[in-house]
PDB file of C-alpha atoms in Angstrom:
ATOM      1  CA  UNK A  13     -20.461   0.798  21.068  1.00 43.00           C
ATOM      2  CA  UNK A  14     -22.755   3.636  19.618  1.00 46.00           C
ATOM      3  CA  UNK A  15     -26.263   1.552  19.964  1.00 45.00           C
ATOM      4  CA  UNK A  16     -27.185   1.005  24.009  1.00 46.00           C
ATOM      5  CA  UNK A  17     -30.280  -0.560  24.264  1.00 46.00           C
ATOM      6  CA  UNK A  18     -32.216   0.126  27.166  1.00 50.00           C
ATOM      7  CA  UNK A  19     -32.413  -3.211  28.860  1.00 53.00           C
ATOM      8  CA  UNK A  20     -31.914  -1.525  32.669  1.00 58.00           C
ATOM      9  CA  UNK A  21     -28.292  -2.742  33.224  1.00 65.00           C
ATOM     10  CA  UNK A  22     -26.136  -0.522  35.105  1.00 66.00           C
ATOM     11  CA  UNK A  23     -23.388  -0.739  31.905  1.00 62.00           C
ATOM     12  CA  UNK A  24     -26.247   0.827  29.949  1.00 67.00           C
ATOM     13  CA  UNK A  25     -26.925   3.150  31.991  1.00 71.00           C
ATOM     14  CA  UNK A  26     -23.252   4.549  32.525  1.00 70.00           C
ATOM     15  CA  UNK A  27     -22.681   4.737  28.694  1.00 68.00           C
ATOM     16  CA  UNK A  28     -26.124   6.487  28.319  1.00 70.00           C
ATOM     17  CA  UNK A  29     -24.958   8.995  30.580  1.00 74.00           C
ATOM     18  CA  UNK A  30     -21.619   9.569  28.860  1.00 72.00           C
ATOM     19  CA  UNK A  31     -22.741   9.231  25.174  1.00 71.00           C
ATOM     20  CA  UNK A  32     -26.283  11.261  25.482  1.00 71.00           C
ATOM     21  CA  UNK A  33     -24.694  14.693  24.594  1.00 68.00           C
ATOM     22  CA  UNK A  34     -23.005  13.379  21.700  1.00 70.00           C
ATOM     23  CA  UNK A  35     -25.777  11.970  20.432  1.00 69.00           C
ATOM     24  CA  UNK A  36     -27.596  15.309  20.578  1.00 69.00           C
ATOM     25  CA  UNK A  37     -24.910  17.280  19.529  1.00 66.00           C
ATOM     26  CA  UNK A  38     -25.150  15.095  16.480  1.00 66.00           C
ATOM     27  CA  UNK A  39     -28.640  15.219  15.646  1.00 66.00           C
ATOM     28  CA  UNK A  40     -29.274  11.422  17.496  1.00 64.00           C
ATOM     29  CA  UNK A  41     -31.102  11.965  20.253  1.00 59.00           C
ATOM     30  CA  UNK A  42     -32.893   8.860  20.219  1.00 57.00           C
ATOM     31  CA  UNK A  43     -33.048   8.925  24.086  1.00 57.00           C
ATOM     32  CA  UNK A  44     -35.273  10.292  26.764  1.00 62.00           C
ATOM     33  CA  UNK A  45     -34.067  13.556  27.725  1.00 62.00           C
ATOM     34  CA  UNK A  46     -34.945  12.731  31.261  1.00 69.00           C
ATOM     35  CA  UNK A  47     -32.334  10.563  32.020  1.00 68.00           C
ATOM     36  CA  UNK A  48     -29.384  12.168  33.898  1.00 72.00           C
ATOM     37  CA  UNK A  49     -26.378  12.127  31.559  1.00 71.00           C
ATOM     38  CA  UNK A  50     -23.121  14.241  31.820  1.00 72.00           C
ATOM     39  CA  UNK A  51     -22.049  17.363  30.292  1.00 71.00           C
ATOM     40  CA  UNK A  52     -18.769  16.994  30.081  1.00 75.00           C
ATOM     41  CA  UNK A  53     -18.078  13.554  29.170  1.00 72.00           C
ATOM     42  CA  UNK A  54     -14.274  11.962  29.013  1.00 77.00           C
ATOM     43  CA  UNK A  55     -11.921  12.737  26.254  1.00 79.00           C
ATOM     44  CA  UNK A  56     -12.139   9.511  24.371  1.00 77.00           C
ATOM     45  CA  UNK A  57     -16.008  10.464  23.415  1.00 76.00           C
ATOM     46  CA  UNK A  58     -14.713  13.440  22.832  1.00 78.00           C
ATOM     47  CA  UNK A  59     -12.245  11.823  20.048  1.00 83.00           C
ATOM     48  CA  UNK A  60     -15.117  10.035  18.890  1.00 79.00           C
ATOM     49  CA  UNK A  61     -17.313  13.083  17.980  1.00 78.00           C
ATOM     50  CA  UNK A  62     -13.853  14.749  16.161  1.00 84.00           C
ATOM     51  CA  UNK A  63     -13.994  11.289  14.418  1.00 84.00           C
ATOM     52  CA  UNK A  64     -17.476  11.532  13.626  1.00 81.00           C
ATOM     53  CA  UNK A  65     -17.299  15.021  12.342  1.00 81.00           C
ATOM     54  CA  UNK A  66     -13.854  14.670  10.427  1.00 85.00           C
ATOM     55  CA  UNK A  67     -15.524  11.955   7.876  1.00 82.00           C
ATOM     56  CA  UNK A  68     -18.776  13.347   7.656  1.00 82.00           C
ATOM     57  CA  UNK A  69     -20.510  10.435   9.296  1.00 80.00           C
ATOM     58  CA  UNK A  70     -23.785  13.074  11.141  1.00 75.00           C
ATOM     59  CA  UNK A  71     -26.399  11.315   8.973  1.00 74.00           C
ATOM     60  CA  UNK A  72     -25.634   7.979   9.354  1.00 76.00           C
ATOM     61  CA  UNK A  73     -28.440   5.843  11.208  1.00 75.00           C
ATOM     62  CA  UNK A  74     -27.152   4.568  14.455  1.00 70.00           C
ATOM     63  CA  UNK A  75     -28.179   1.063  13.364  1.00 76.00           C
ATOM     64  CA  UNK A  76     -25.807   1.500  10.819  1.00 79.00           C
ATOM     65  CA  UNK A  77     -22.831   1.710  12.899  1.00 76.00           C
ATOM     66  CA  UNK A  78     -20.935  -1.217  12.108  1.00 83.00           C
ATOM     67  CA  UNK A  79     -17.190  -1.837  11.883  1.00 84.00           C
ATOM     68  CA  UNK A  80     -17.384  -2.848   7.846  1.00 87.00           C
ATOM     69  CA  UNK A  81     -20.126  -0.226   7.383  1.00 86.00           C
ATOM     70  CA  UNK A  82     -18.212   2.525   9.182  1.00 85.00           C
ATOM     71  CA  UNK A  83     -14.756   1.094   7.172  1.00 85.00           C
ATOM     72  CA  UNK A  84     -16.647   1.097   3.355  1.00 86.00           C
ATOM     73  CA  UNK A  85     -18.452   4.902   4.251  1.00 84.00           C
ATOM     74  CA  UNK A  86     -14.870   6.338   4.812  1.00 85.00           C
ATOM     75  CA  UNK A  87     -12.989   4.246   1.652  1.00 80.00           C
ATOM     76  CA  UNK A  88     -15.512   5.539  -0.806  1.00 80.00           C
ATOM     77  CA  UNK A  89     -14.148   9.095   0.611  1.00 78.00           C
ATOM     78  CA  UNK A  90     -10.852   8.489  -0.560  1.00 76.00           C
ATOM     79  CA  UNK A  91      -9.224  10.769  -2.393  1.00 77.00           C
ATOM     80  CA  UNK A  92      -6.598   8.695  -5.383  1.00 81.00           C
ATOM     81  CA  UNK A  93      -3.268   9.973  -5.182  1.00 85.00           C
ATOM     82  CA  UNK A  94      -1.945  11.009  -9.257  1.00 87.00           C
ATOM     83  CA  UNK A  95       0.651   9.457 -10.131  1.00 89.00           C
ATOM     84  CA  UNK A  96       2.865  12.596 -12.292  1.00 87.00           C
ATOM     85  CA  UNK A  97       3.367  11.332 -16.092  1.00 86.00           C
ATOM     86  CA  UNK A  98       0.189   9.514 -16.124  1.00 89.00           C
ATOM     87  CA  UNK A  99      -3.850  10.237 -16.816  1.00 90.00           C
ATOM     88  CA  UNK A 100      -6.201   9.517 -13.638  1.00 87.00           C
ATOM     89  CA  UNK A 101      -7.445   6.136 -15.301  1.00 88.00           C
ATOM     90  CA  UNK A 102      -4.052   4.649 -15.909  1.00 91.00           C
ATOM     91  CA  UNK A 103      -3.202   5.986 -11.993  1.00 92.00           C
ATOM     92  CA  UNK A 104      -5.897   3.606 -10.668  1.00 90.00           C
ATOM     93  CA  UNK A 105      -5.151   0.877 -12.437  1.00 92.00           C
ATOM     94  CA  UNK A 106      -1.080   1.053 -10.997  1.00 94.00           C
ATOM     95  CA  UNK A 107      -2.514   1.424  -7.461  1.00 93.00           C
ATOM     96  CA  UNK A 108      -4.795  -1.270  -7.944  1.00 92.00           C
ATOM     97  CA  UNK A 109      -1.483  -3.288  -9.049  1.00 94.00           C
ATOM     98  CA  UNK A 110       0.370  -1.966  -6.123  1.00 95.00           C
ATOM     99  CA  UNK A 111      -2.347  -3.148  -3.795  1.00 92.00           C
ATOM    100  CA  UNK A 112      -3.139  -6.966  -5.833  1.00 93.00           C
ATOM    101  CA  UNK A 113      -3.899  -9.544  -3.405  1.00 92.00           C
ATOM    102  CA  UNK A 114      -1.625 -11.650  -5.576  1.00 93.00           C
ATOM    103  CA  UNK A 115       1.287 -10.251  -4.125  1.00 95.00           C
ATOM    104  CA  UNK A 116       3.033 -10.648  -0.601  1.00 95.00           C
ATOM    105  CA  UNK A 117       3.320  -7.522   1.799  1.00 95.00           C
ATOM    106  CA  UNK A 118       6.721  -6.761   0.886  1.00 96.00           C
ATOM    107  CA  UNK A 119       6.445  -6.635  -2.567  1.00 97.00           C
ATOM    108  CA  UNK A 120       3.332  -4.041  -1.994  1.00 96.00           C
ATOM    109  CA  UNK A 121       5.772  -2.154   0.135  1.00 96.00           C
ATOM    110  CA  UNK A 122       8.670  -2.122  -2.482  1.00 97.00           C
ATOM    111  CA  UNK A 123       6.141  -1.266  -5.204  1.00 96.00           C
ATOM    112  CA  UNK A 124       4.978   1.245  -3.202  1.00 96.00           C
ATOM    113  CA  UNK A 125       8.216   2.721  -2.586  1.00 96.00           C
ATOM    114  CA  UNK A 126       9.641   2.596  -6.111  1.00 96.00           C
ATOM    115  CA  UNK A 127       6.310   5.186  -7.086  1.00 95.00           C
ATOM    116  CA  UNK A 128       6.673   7.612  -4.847  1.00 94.00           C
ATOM    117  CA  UNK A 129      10.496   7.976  -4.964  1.00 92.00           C
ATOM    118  CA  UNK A 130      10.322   7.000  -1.090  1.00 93.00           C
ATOM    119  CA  UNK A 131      13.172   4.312  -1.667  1.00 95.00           C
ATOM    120  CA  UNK A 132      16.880   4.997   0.873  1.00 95.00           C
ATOM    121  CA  UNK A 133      18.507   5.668  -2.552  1.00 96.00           C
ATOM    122  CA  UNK A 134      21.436   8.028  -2.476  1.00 95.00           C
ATOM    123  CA  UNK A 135      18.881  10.659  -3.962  1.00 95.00           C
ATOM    124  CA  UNK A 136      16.728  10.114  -1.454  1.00 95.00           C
ATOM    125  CA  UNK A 137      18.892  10.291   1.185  1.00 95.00           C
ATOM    126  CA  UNK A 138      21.123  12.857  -0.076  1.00 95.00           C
ATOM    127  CA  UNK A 139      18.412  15.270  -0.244  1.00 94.00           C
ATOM    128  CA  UNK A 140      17.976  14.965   3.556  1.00 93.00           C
ATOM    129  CA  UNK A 141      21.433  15.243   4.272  1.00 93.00           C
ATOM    130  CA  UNK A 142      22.346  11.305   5.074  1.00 93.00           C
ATOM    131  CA  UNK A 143      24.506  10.867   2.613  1.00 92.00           C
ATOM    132  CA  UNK A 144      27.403  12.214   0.593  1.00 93.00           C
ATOM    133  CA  UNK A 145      27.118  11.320  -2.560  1.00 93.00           C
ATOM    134  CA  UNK A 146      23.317  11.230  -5.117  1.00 94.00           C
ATOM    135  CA  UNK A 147      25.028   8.663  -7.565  1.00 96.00           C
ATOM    136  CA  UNK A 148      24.487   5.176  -8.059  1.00 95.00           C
ATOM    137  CA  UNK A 149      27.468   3.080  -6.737  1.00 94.00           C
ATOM    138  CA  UNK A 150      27.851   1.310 -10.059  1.00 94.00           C
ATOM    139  CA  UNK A 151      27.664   4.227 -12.455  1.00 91.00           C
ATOM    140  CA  UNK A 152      29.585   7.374 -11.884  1.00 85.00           C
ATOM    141  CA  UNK A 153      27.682  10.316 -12.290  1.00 89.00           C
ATOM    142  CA  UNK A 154      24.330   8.665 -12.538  1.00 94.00           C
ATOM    143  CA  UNK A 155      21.755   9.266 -10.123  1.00 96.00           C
ATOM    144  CA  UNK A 156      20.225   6.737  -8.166  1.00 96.00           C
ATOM    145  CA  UNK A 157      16.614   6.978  -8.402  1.00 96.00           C
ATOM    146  CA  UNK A 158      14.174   4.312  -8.511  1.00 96.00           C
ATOM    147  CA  UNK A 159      13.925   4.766 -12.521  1.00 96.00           C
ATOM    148  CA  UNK A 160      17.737   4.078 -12.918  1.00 96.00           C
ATOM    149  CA  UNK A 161      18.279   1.582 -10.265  1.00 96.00           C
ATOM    150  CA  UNK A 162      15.088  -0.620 -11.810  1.00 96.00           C
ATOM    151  CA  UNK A 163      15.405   0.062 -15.450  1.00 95.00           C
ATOM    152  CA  UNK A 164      18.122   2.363 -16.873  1.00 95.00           C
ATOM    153  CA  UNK A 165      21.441   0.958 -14.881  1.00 96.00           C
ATOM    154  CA  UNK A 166      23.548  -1.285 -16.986  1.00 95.00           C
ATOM    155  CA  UNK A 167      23.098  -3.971 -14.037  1.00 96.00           C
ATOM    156  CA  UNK A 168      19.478  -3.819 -14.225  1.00 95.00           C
ATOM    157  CA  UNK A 169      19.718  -4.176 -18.140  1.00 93.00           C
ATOM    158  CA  UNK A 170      22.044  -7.281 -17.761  1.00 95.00           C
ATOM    159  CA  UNK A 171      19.381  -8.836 -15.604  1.00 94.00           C
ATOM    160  CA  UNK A 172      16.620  -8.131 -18.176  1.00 91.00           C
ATOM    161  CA  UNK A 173      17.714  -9.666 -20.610  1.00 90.00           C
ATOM    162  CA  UNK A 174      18.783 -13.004 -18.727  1.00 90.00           C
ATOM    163  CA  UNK A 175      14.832 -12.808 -17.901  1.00 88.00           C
ATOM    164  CA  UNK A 176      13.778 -12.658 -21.873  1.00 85.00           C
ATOM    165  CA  UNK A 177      13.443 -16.326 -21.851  1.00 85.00           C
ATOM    166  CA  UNK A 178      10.418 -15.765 -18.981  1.00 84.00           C
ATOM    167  CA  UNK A 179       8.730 -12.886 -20.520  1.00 79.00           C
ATOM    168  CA  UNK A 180       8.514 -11.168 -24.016  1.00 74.00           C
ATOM    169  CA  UNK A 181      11.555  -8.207 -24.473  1.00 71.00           C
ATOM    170  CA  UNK A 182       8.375  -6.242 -26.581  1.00 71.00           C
ATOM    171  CA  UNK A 183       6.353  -5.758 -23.187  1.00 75.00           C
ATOM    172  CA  UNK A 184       9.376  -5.348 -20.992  1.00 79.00           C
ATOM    173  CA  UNK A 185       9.198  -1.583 -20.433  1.00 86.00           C
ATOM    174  CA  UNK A 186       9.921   0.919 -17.697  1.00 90.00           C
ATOM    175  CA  UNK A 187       6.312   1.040 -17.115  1.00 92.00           C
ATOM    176  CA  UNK A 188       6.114  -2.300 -16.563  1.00 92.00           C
ATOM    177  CA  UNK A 189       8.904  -2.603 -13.866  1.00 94.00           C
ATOM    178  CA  UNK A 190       7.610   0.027 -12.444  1.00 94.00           C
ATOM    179  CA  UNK A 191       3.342   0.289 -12.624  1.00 95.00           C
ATOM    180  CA  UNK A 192       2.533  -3.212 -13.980  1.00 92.00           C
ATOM    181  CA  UNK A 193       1.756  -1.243 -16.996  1.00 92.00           C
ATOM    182  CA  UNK A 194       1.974  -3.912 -20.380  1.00 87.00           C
ATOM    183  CA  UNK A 195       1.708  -3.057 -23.608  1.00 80.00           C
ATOM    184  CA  UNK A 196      -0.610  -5.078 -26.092  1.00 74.00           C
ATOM    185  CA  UNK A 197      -3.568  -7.007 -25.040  1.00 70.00           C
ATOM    186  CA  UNK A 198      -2.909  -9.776 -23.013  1.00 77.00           C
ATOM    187  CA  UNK A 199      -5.183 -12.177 -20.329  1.00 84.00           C
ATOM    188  CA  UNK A 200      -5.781 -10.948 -16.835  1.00 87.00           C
ATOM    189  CA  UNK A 201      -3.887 -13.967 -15.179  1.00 88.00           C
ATOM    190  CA  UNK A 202      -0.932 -13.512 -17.735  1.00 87.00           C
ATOM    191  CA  UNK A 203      -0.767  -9.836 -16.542  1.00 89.00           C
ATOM    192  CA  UNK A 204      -0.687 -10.971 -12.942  1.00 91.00           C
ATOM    193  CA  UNK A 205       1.823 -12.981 -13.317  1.00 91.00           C
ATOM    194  CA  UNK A 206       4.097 -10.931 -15.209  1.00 91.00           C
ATOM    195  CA  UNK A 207       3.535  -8.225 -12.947  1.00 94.00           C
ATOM    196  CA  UNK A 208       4.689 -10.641 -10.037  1.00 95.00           C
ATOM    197  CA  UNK A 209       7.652 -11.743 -12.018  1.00 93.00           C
ATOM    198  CA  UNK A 210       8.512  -7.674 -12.108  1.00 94.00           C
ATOM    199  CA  UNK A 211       8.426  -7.416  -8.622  1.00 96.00           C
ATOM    200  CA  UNK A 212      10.620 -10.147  -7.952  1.00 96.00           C
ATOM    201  CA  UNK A 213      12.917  -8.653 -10.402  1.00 95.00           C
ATOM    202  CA  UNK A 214      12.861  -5.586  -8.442  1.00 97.00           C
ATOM    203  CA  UNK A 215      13.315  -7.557  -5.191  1.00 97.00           C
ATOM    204  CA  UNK A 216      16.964  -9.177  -6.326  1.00 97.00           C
ATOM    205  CA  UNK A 217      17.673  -5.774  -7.546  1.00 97.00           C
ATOM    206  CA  UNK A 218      17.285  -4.213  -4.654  1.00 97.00           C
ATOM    207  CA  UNK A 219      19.015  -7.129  -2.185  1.00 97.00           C
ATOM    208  CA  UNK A 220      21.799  -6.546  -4.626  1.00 97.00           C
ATOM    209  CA  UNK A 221      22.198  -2.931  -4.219  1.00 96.00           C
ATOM    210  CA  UNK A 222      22.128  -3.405  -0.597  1.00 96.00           C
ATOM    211  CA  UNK A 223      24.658  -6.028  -0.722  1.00 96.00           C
ATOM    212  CA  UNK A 224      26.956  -4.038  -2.610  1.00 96.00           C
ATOM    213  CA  UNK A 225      26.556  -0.805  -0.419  1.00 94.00           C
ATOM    214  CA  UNK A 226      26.245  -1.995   3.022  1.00 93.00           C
ATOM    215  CA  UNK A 227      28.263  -5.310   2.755  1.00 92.00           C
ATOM    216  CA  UNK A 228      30.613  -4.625  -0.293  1.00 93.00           C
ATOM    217  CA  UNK A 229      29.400  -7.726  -1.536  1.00 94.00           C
ATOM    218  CA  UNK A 230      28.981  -8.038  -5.639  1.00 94.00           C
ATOM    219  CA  UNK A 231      26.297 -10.324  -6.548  1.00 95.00           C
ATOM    220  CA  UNK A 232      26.785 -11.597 -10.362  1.00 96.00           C
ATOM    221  CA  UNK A 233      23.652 -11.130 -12.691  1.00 96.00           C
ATOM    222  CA  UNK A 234      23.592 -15.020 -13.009  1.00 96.00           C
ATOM    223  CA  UNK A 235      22.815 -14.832  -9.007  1.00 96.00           C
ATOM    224  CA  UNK A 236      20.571 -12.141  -9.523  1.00 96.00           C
ATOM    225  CA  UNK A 237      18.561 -13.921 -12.107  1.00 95.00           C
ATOM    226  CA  UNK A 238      18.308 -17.087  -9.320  1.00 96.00           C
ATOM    227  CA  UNK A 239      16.931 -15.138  -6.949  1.00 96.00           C
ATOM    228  CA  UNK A 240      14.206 -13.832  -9.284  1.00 96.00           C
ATOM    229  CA  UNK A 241      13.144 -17.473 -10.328  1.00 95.00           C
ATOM    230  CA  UNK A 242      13.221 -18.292  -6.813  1.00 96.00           C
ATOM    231  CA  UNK A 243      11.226 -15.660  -5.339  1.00 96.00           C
ATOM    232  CA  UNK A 244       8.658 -16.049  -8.608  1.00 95.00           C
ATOM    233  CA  UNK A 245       8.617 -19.744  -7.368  1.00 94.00           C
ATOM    234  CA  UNK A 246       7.438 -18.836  -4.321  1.00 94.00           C
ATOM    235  CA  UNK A 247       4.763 -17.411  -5.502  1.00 94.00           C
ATOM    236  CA  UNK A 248       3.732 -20.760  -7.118  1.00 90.00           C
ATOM    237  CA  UNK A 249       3.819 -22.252  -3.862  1.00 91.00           C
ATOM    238  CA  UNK A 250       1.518 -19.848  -1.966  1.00 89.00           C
ATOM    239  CA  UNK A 251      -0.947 -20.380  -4.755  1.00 85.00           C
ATOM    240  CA  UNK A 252      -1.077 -24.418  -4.141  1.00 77.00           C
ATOM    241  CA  UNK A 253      -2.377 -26.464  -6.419  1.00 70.00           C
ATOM    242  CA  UNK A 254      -5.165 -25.811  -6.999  1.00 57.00           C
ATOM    243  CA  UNK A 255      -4.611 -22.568  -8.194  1.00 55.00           C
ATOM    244  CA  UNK A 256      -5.486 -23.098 -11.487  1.00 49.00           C
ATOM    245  CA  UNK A 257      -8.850 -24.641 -10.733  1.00 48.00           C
ATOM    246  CA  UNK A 258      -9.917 -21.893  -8.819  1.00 45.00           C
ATOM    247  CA  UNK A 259      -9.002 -19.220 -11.568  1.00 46.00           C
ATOM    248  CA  UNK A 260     -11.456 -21.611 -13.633  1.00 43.00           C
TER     249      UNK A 260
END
């Protein structure tokens, strides 16, 4: 802790002799300078001044030192990563999709993934010199990038439209696979749960690939299309019930 009241204990009075010159070196010195203290105090209040210094947290009140005080000071200093292709607005909106409570942790991660070109494609991994070959195992001379593998393979295609019957062809864009991104006006919860939907998508797509690659095991579109449903089902299940009432 930052605060030590002065209550006498002999805890209190160690960390007041540790944490006295950082408080002064900070502009704190709410403390007797009386009190023996030390000069050279251990590295980890050392680390904690580099912390303190690094966001820019000097003028904060020491009664303000609070784990969810200390956490909301350093978000607001975030910096939004552009996404290329697209204005700043439309960028926070797709990382506010990417990060939507209303999906699980691994479709975050895969959403995440599929943005930044981070995915072990063969591009990906060609670049760095794991693997032979840039090109998508189902379509010579294609490269397999995020992009193709989601949207522009004739796999992926096969699979969107067995999925027409779920959700309108007119909104089913790239941008949509990829950022959430639906055209037209449409109701928040309707956009949620299409943008689930596309993650599931992406989700058989990519246990396919893997399949395929790693296993030489061809799923069929039909299976592909189950798993989707499935994992979209899921979803229905974490919400419970009562879902629908509490959107209300």
């Amino acid at each position: 802790t930052l605060i030590v009241k002065d209550d006498g204990s002999a805890g209190q009075a160690v960390s007041r002799f540790f944490l006295l010159p950082l408080w002064r070196r900070l502009g704190w010195d709410q403390w007797d300078s009386s009190y023996p203290y030390n000069w050279d105090p251990p590295w980890y209040y050392q680390e904690l001044l580099k912390f303190v210094r690094k966001h820019q947290l000097e003028g904060l009140k020491p009664d303000l030192w609070k784990p969810k005080t200390i956490h909301k000071l350093i978000r607001a200093k975030d910096l939004m990563e552009s996404i290329p292709g697209l204005p700043a607005a439309t960028s926070e909106t797709v990382w506010k999709n990417v990060a939507s409570s209303r999906l699980t942790n691994g479709h975050k991660d895969l959403a995440w993934m599929a943005i930044h070109e981070a995915m072990p494609l063969r591009t990906f991994m060609h670049a760095r010199g794991l693997c032979n070959t840039r090109y998508c195992p189902r379509c010579p001379f294609q490269e397999e990038t995020p992009l193709h593998l989601f949207w522009q393979c004739p796999f992926a295609q096969a699979l969107e439209k067995e999925l027409t019957d779920i959700i309108p062809w007119s909104i089913l864009k790239h941008t949509a696979v990829l950022y959430g991104l639906f055209h037209g006006t449409h109701a928040i919860k309707a956009i949620q749960e299409a943008w689930r939907l596309m993650n599931c998508f992406k989700d058989a797509l990519w246990l396919a690939r893997k399949r395929l690659v790693m296993n030489w095991e061809r799923m069929s579109v039909q299976d592909c299309r189950r798993l989707t449903l499935s994992l979209f089902r899921d979803y229905s299940i974490m919400d419970g019930p009562d879902a629908d009432e509490e959107e209300d």
